[in-house]
Short mmCIF file of C-alpha atoms and ligand atoms in Angstrom, two decimals:
data_model
loop_
_atom_site.label_atom_id
_atom_site.label_comp_id
_atom_site.label_asym_id
_atom_site.label_seq_id
_atom_site.Cartn_x
_atom_site.Cartn_y
_atom_site.Cartn_z
CA UNK A 304 125.30 116.80 92.94
CA UNK A 305 125.29 113.22 93.53
CA UNK A 306 124.97 111.13 96.72
CA UNK A 307 126.53 107.90 97.42
CA UNK A 308 125.41 105.38 100.24
CA UNK A 309 127.87 103.14 100.39
CA UNK A 310 128.63 100.08 102.65
CA UNK A 311 124.61 99.09 102.68
CA UNK A 312 123.90 95.97 104.94
CA UNK A 313 120.93 95.37 102.08
CA UNK A 314 119.46 97.27 99.21
CA UNK A 315 115.90 96.25 99.63
CA UNK A 316 112.99 96.74 97.00
CA UNK A 317 114.63 96.19 93.99
CA UNK A 318 112.40 96.55 91.13
CA UNK A 319 114.20 95.00 88.02
CA UNK A 320 111.06 94.30 85.60
CA UNK A 321 109.84 98.04 86.60
CA UNK A 322 106.43 96.49 87.42
CA UNK A 323 104.09 98.84 88.47
CA UNK A 324 102.30 96.57 90.62
CA UNK A 325 102.60 93.53 92.04
CA UNK A 326 99.99 90.82 92.01
CA UNK A 327 99.51 86.85 93.77
CA UNK A 328 102.64 85.40 94.23
CA UNK A 329 105.13 88.23 92.72
CA UNK A 330 104.44 89.89 96.41
CA UNK A 331 106.96 86.97 97.95
CA UNK A 332 109.23 88.12 97.00
CA UNK A 333 110.79 92.02 98.35
CA UNK A 334 113.59 91.67 96.12
CA UNK A 335 117.76 92.54 98.10
CA UNK A 336 121.08 92.69 97.23
CA UNK A 337 123.40 92.46 100.10
CA UNK A 338 126.56 94.06 100.89
CA UNK A 339 125.92 97.27 97.96
CA UNK A 340 125.86 100.90 97.15
CA UNK A 341 123.11 103.42 95.93
CA UNK A 342 124.35 106.42 93.88
CA UNK A 343 122.07 109.66 93.20
CA UNK A 344 121.95 112.33 91.27
CA UNK A 345 119.83 115.35 91.92
CA UNK A 346 116.64 114.33 93.02
CA UNK A 347 117.21 110.67 90.86
CA UNK A 348 118.49 106.96 91.87
CA UNK A 349 121.47 106.57 89.08
CA UNK A 350 123.16 103.33 89.66
CA UNK A 351 122.72 100.19 92.34
CA UNK A 352 124.79 97.15 92.39
CA UNK A 353 127.06 95.40 94.44
CA UNK A 354 129.42 97.49 97.22
CA UNK A 355 132.80 95.93 94.83
CA UNK A 356 131.64 97.87 92.07
CA UNK A 357 130.80 101.61 93.99
CA UNK A 358 131.85 104.74 92.17
CA UNK A 359 135.02 106.12 94.32
CA UNK A 360 133.75 109.05 94.53
CA UNK A 361 130.23 111.11 94.58
CA UNK A 362 129.62 114.74 96.10
CA UNK A 363 128.13 113.71 99.26
CA UNK A 364 129.08 110.20 100.97
CA UNK A 365 126.25 108.25 103.84
CA UNK A 366 128.42 105.11 104.90
CA UNK A 367 124.94 103.01 106.06
CA UNK A 368 127.79 100.73 108.10
CA UNK A 369 125.77 97.85 107.25
CA UNK A 370 122.53 99.28 107.99
CA UNK A 371 119.44 98.21 105.19
CA UNK A 372 118.11 100.47 103.30
CA UNK A 373 114.05 100.56 101.89
CA UNK A 374 112.95 102.22 99.46
CA UNK A 375 110.08 104.73 101.30
CA UNK A 376 106.64 104.05 101.85
CA UNK A 377 103.96 105.52 99.49
CA UNK A 378 100.77 105.85 102.26
CA UNK A 379 97.84 105.71 99.48
CA UNK A 380 94.92 106.84 101.85
CA UNK A 381 95.10 108.89 104.19
CA UNK A 382 92.68 112.05 105.63
CA UNK A 383 95.24 113.89 107.44
CA UNK A 384 94.02 117.54 106.97
CA UNK A 385 91.47 117.66 109.62
CA UNK A 386 91.19 120.58 113.23
CA UNK A 387 91.62 119.10 116.19
CA UNK A 388 91.61 115.59 117.20
CA UNK A 389 88.12 113.23 118.54
CA UNK A 390 89.25 111.80 121.60
CA UNK A 391 85.85 112.18 123.46
CA UNK A 392 84.84 109.64 121.02
CA UNK A 393 87.43 107.52 122.25
CA UNK A 394 85.42 107.30 125.39
CA UNK A 395 82.59 106.60 124.05
CA UNK A 396 84.17 104.02 122.26
CA UNK A 397 84.82 102.33 126.16
CA UNK A 398 82.39 103.01 126.74
CA UNK A 399 80.51 100.80 124.32
CA UNK A 400 79.37 102.71 121.47
CA UNK A 401 80.12 101.48 117.87
CA UNK A 402 81.15 104.12 114.77
CA UNK A 403 77.92 103.86 113.68
CA UNK A 404 76.04 104.89 117.10
CA UNK A 405 78.40 107.20 117.70
CA UNK A 406 77.87 109.35 113.59
CA UNK A 407 74.07 108.51 113.65
CA UNK A 408 74.60 111.16 117.30
CA UNK A 409 75.95 113.63 115.30
CA UNK A 410 79.48 113.13 116.43
CA UNK A 411 82.05 111.05 113.49
CA UNK A 412 83.21 113.01 110.30
CA UNK A 413 80.37 115.51 111.75
CA UNK A 414 81.91 116.58 114.15
CA UNK A 415 85.01 117.07 112.61
CA UNK A 416 83.37 118.91 110.25
CA UNK A 417 82.27 121.54 112.13
CA UNK A 418 86.03 121.99 114.10
CA UNK A 419 87.51 122.24 110.59
CA UNK A 420 83.73 124.75 109.56
CA UNK A 421 85.97 127.63 113.00
CA UNK A 422 89.64 126.82 112.07
CA UNK A 423 90.83 129.21 110.06
CA UNK A 424 93.28 127.87 106.33
CA UNK A 425 96.30 128.83 107.59
CA UNK A 426 95.85 127.30 110.74
CA UNK A 427 94.58 123.79 109.13
CA UNK A 428 97.63 124.23 108.00
CA UNK A 429 100.20 124.15 110.22
CA UNK A 430 97.97 120.98 111.96
CA UNK A 431 99.21 118.83 108.70
CA UNK A 432 102.23 120.30 107.97
CA UNK A 433 103.11 118.38 112.21
CA UNK A 434 101.02 115.28 109.94
CA UNK A 435 103.80 115.24 107.71
CA UNK A 436 106.92 115.72 109.61
CA UNK A 437 105.27 113.01 111.25
CA UNK A 438 104.60 111.10 108.81
CA UNK A 439 108.16 111.44 106.91
CA UNK A 440 110.42 110.83 110.20
CA UNK A 441 108.73 107.62 110.14
CA UNK A 442 109.54 107.06 106.86
CA UNK A 443 106.82 107.58 104.21
CA UNK A 444 107.99 109.60 101.48
CA UNK A 445 104.33 109.55 99.35
CA UNK A 446 100.71 109.83 100.92
CA UNK A 447 97.52 110.42 99.07
CA UNK A 448 95.72 113.09 100.76
CA UNK A 449 91.90 112.83 101.25
CA UNK A 450 89.19 116.32 101.87
CA UNK A 451 85.34 115.36 103.46
CA UNK A 452 85.54 117.33 106.68
CA UNK A 453 84.10 119.98 104.71
CA UNK A 454 81.28 118.62 103.36
CA UNK A 455 80.04 122.55 102.06
CA UNK A 456 81.83 123.64 98.25
CA UNK A 457 84.14 126.75 100.52
CA UNK A 458 84.91 123.98 103.09
CA UNK A 459 85.79 121.45 101.02
CA UNK A 460 88.06 123.73 98.42
CA UNK A 461 89.70 125.34 101.56
CA UNK A 462 90.24 121.51 102.55
CA UNK A 463 92.00 121.48 99.09
CA UNK A 464 94.02 124.14 99.53
CA UNK A 465 95.41 123.03 102.46
CA UNK A 466 96.39 119.78 100.61
CA UNK A 467 98.04 121.77 97.83
CA UNK A 468 100.11 124.29 100.35
CA UNK A 469 101.27 121.31 100.75
CA UNK A 470 101.88 120.36 98.09
CA UNK A 471 104.37 122.94 97.19
CA UNK A 472 105.90 123.53 100.13
CA UNK A 473 106.86 119.51 101.63
CA UNK A 474 108.80 117.68 100.38
CA UNK A 475 106.80 115.11 100.88
CA UNK A 476 104.74 114.16 97.00
CA UNK A 477 100.87 114.43 97.73
CA UNK A 478 98.04 113.73 95.30
CA UNK A 479 94.63 114.91 96.07
CA UNK A 480 91.17 113.42 96.45
CA UNK A 481 88.05 115.11 96.53
CA UNK A 482 85.75 113.57 99.14
CA UNK A 483 83.13 115.69 99.64
CA UNK A 484 80.72 112.34 99.21
CA UNK A 485 82.44 111.33 103.03
CA UNK A 486 79.07 112.28 104.84
CA UNK A 487 75.11 114.01 104.26
CA UNK A 488 75.78 117.05 106.10
CA UNK A 489 73.35 118.05 108.91
CA UNK A 490 72.12 120.59 106.71
CA UNK A 491 71.00 118.26 104.35
CA UNK A 492 69.63 115.08 106.80
CA UNK A 493 66.95 113.69 104.41
CA UNK A 494 67.99 115.25 101.93
CA UNK A 495 70.97 112.54 100.98
CA UNK A 496 69.98 113.09 96.56
CA UNK A 497 69.98 116.43 96.83
CA UNK A 498 73.46 117.08 98.81
CA UNK A 499 74.75 114.18 95.74
CA UNK A 500 73.88 117.12 93.16
CA UNK A 501 75.09 119.04 95.09
CA UNK A 502 79.07 117.47 94.84
CA UNK A 503 77.80 116.92 90.89
CA UNK A 504 77.15 119.99 89.63
CA UNK A 505 79.06 122.25 91.75
CA UNK A 506 81.87 121.04 93.75
CA UNK A 507 83.83 118.10 91.23
CA UNK A 508 82.93 122.05 89.20
CA UNK A 509 84.68 124.47 91.41
CA UNK A 510 87.45 121.16 92.53
CA UNK A 511 88.34 120.62 88.40
CA UNK A 512 88.61 123.70 87.68
CA UNK A 513 91.26 125.31 89.78
CA UNK A 514 92.43 121.64 89.80
CA UNK A 515 92.41 120.61 93.06
CA UNK A 516 92.31 117.54 93.00
CA UNK A 517 94.19 114.35 91.11
CA UNK A 518 91.23 111.66 91.88
CA UNK A 519 87.59 111.57 93.57
CA UNK A 520 86.60 109.14 96.24
CA UNK A 521 83.05 108.31 97.54
CA UNK A 522 81.83 106.24 101.26
CA UNK A 523 80.27 103.98 99.77
CA UNK A 524 78.72 101.54 102.92
CA UNK A 525 75.69 101.47 104.45
CA UNK A 526 74.58 104.62 106.11
CA UNK A 527 76.27 106.47 103.59
CA UNK A 528 76.23 106.77 100.86
CA UNK A 529 74.76 103.91 98.19
CA UNK A 530 76.18 102.55 95.15
CA UNK A 531 73.64 104.11 92.67
CA UNK A 532 74.87 108.16 94.37
CA UNK A 533 78.64 106.45 94.17
CA UNK A 534 77.63 105.53 90.50
CA UNK A 535 75.99 109.52 90.13
CA UNK A 536 79.66 110.55 91.92
CA UNK A 537 81.23 108.77 90.09
CA UNK A 538 80.79 109.65 86.83
CA UNK A 539 80.80 113.45 87.06
CA UNK A 540 84.43 112.90 88.00
CA UNK A 541 85.10 111.40 85.13
CA UNK A 542 83.43 113.59 83.28
CA UNK A 543 86.15 116.22 85.21
CA UNK A 544 89.09 113.59 84.84
CA UNK A 545 89.35 113.15 88.28
CA UNK A 546 89.47 109.02 88.64
CA UNK A 547 87.49 106.63 91.57
CA UNK A 548 89.49 105.74 95.19
CA UNK A 549 87.06 104.50 96.76
CA UNK A 550 86.12 103.79 100.77
CA UNK A 551 84.20 100.05 100.35
CA UNK A 552 82.42 97.85 102.95
CA UNK A 553 84.19 98.87 105.61
CA UNK A 554 80.49 98.79 107.97
CA UNK A 555 79.05 96.72 105.15
CA UNK A 556 78.61 94.30 101.94
CA UNK A 557 78.42 97.58 100.80
CA UNK A 558 78.49 96.84 96.63
CA UNK A 559 81.14 99.66 97.05
CA UNK A 560 84.08 97.20 94.98
CA UNK A 561 81.10 96.03 91.91
CA UNK A 562 81.11 100.21 91.22
CA UNK A 563 84.18 100.90 92.18
CA UNK A 564 85.79 97.84 89.00
CA UNK A 565 83.32 99.51 87.08
CA UNK A 566 84.15 102.48 86.91
CA UNK A 567 88.19 102.12 86.27
CA UNK A 568 88.85 103.10 89.77
CA UNK A 569 92.37 103.09 90.31
CA UNK A 570 91.69 101.40 94.37
CA UNK A 571 88.85 100.28 96.23
CA UNK A 572 90.05 101.02 100.27
CA UNK A 573 89.00 99.28 103.67
CA UNK A 574 87.56 95.44 102.50
CA UNK A 575 86.35 94.73 105.69
CA UNK A 576 83.28 92.89 104.59
CA UNK A 577 84.25 91.17 101.77
CA UNK A 578 84.91 88.04 99.78
CA UNK A 579 84.64 85.78 97.28
CA UNK A 580 81.62 87.99 94.98
CA UNK A 581 84.33 90.61 95.78
CA UNK A 582 88.02 88.72 94.90
CA UNK A 583 86.31 87.80 91.86
CA UNK A 584 85.05 91.41 90.36
CA UNK A 585 88.89 92.83 91.05
CA UNK A 586 90.13 89.31 89.41
CA UNK A 587 90.65 91.72 86.07
CA UNK A 588 90.58 95.04 87.21
CA UNK A 589 93.10 97.77 86.98
CA UNK A 590 91.86 98.41 90.47
CA UNK A 591 93.91 97.86 93.05
CA UNK A 592 92.47 96.30 96.90
CA UNK A 593 93.12 98.94 99.54
CA UNK A 594 93.53 96.94 103.34
CA UNK A 595 93.29 99.62 106.02
CA UNK A 596 94.56 97.54 109.20
CA UNK A 597 94.71 100.56 111.92
CA UNK A 598 91.67 100.71 111.84
CA UNK A 599 90.79 97.77 112.15
CA UNK A 600 92.14 97.55 115.62
CA UNK A 601 91.00 100.74 116.59
CA UNK A 602 87.78 100.42 115.87
CA UNK A 603 88.18 96.43 117.12
CA UNK A 604 86.11 95.51 113.42
CA UNK A 605 87.36 92.11 111.40
CA UNK A 606 90.86 92.89 109.55
CA UNK A 607 90.60 92.89 105.39
CA UNK A 608 90.83 89.54 104.27
CA UNK A 609 93.91 90.29 102.08
CA UNK A 610 95.57 86.68 102.49
CA UNK A 611 92.73 85.65 100.77
CA UNK A 612 92.83 88.03 98.00
CA UNK A 613 96.50 87.35 98.01
CA UNK A 614 96.09 83.48 97.60
CA UNK A 615 93.46 84.07 94.83
CA UNK A 616 96.07 85.85 93.06
CA UNK A 617 95.87 89.25 93.45
CA UNK A 618 97.47 92.49 94.36
CA UNK A 619 96.75 93.88 97.81
CA UNK A 620 98.44 97.58 98.73
CA UNK A 621 97.34 99.33 102.46
CA UNK A 622 97.54 102.57 103.96
CA UNK A 623 97.42 103.98 107.58
CA UNK A 624 94.03 106.12 107.07
CA UNK A 625 95.63 108.32 109.23
CA UNK A 626 92.69 110.17 110.37
CA UNK A 627 90.97 111.69 113.64
CA UNK A 628 87.60 109.09 114.02
CA UNK A 629 89.18 105.59 112.77
CA UNK A 630 92.83 105.73 112.85
CA UNK A 631 94.85 107.64 114.30
CA UNK A 632 98.14 107.30 113.51
CA UNK A 633 100.85 107.70 110.79
CA UNK A 634 103.31 105.30 110.98
CA UNK A 635 102.99 102.92 108.32
CA UNK A 636 105.57 100.61 110.11
CA UNK A 637 103.12 99.78 112.89
CA UNK A 638 100.49 98.71 109.56
CA UNK A 639 102.91 96.52 108.45
CA UNK A 640 103.06 95.30 111.47
CA UNK A 641 99.22 95.03 111.80
CA UNK A 642 99.34 93.06 107.75
CA UNK A 643 102.16 90.41 108.95
CA UNK A 644 99.89 89.88 112.90
CA UNK A 645 95.86 90.28 112.38
CA UNK A 646 95.90 90.19 108.13
CA UNK A 647 98.66 86.85 107.62
CA UNK A 648 100.68 88.58 106.19
CA UNK A 649 104.50 87.85 105.50
CA UNK A 650 106.97 90.38 106.13
CA UNK A 651 108.23 90.20 102.30
CA UNK A 652 104.24 91.11 101.25
CA UNK A 653 103.41 93.99 103.68
CA UNK A 654 106.27 95.80 102.25
CA UNK A 655 105.77 95.42 98.82
CA UNK A 656 101.58 96.45 99.69
CA UNK A 657 102.75 99.84 101.83
CA UNK A 658 105.96 100.44 98.99
CA UNK A 659 105.29 99.56 94.99
CA UNK A 660 101.77 98.62 95.64
CA UNK A 661 100.52 101.51 97.40
CA UNK A 662 102.87 104.07 94.71
CA UNK A 663 99.90 101.55 92.74
CA UNK A 664 96.87 102.74 94.74
CA UNK A 665 97.94 106.44 94.20
CA UNK A 666 98.80 107.00 90.77
CA UNK A 667 102.56 107.24 91.27
CA UNK A 668 104.47 103.38 90.84
CA UNK A 669 106.41 104.90 88.21
CA UNK A 670 108.28 107.14 89.90
CA UNK A 671 108.13 105.93 93.41
CA UNK A 672 107.85 102.63 95.52
CA UNK A 673 110.33 100.97 94.73
CA UNK A 674 114.62 101.38 93.83
CA UNK A 675 115.00 101.35 90.17
CA UNK A 676 116.90 103.58 88.05
CA UNK A 677 115.75 106.38 86.99
CA UNK A 678 113.05 106.41 89.70
CA UNK A 679 113.07 109.31 92.62
CA UNK A 680 115.07 109.52 95.10
CA UNK A 681 112.77 108.31 98.06
CA UNK A 682 114.19 106.28 100.83
CA UNK A 683 115.58 105.43 104.48
CA UNK A 684 117.80 104.01 106.53
CA UNK A 685 117.68 101.50 108.95
CA UNK A 686 119.63 102.17 112.68
CA UNK A 687 120.22 99.13 114.34
CA UNK A 688 117.57 96.91 112.15
CA UNK A 689 119.43 92.76 112.27
CA UNK A 690 116.44 91.01 109.70
CA UNK A 691 113.69 92.40 107.61
CA UNK A 692 111.55 90.25 108.93
CA UNK A 693 112.44 92.30 112.60
CA UNK A 694 111.28 95.02 111.39
CA UNK A 695 107.12 93.72 111.46
CA UNK A 696 107.61 92.03 114.84
CA UNK A 697 109.29 94.53 117.01
CA UNK A 698 105.92 96.92 116.18
CA UNK A 699 107.03 99.65 118.22
CA UNK A 700 110.83 99.70 117.84
CA UNK A 701 111.64 103.08 115.97
CA UNK A 702 113.67 101.46 112.94
CA UNK A 703 114.66 105.23 110.60
CA UNK A 704 118.56 106.71 111.40
CA UNK A 705 117.99 108.82 107.57
CA UNK A 706 115.57 109.98 105.79
CA UNK A 707 116.19 110.96 102.44
CA UNK A 708 113.61 112.75 100.02
CA UNK A 709 114.14 113.28 96.17
CA UNK A 710 117.75 113.30 96.52
CA UNK A 711 118.61 114.70 99.75
CA UNK A 712 118.25 114.30 103.23
CA UNK A 713 115.18 115.64 104.77
CA UNK A 714 116.96 113.91 108.55
CA UNK A 715 119.64 112.09 110.29
CA UNK A 716 120.80 109.99 112.74
O1 NIG B 1450 88.96 105.91 105.67
N1 NIG B 1450 85.65 105.88 107.11
C1 NIG B 1450 85.12 106.76 106.49
N2 NIG B 1450 86.26 107.45 106.99
C2 NIG B 1450 87.40 107.75 106.59
C3 NIG B 1450 86.60 108.27 108.66
C4 NIG B 1450 87.09 108.96 109.31
C5 NIG B 1450 86.79 109.51 110.48
O2 NIG B 1450 85.76 108.82 110.91
O3 NIG B 1450 86.40 110.62 110.92
C6 NIG B 1450 88.13 105.91 106.90
O4 NIG B 1450 87.40 105.50 108.03
FE1 FE B 1451 88.94 106.51 104.86
#
């Protein structure tokens, strides 16, 4: 089956060199082609070029009518399997409590863990499915999803089985991350090392045994897990082939970047409190620093210094961090706007960060994150957008016309 999109005003995100990630100055260019076509064969992009060279026929033809086409967003850091919401903590925040104060009172992640414990796997699946559908409708084609609201062996497995079911039943490309070390559960209060032992000796082997996770994560930050504990968990995960993706430096300068890089982590995420020491460690690493501006916006905390990172030659990724406590939104277009407005990325840099580099940060940039022959046909066609810059500028305006995932039309205008 072939699908031809003709009369594309501008086709963006072209990756002629098939780079797996972009760094420094290379992030400034988001390559495009005017007046073009894109041809899809089954699940794959098989040709694109100038409209004058477009094939005359295909099984299905879409006339883009001059609209733009983009590679789908890759959202490399989410927590979309959770029960209900935490809107009541939103009010606590308005009244002046910080994220850490809410957590110390037994709210925060522990609140979500209690809610999840009392929710069936089936109900969790249906709640998460609604979020997946919203992500798809907003232009996301691939997402990483973490556990971490279980905090017991049974409930962590329950979450990861929901992620597996989402993988099997939705067109979203999904990678799963085991985040048993998201918080110390109430039953282990004062026995943090014992909980780390449970994560390493019991949870990791069971998670890996069922093939439920692609990656492993630790919340390495003040009040959560130390560098030593993070190191233990990363070592235990590596024995089962689980590569790290670390929550680092959100609340304090935690050492999370250094320990992540030392263990060959694929990404280190958050980074709100980081500077030259962290940039230096990242320079020669295969680790992708990932900014989560939705959490900075929602928690009123500093934004990660992605501008300085790019200026120092690093590549950066962007993700939504969609979760009920610090970033209750999966809208990657809003993440682009925050990256431009608050982090001073250019629209081109923000798009690269949210496509090819975020694909790298979830281990799929060989197949996703750009327009290239042989890559997965995950794209969206815009509606009524006058320029690339207009997308992050008009920060609440919907821009999605048609979504195509795996070569199939999912939603259309
Ligand atoms: O990435 N910082 C740690 N974890 C999540 C928040 C989880 C929650 O509050 O439920 C984050 O921001
Ligand atoms: Fe997170």
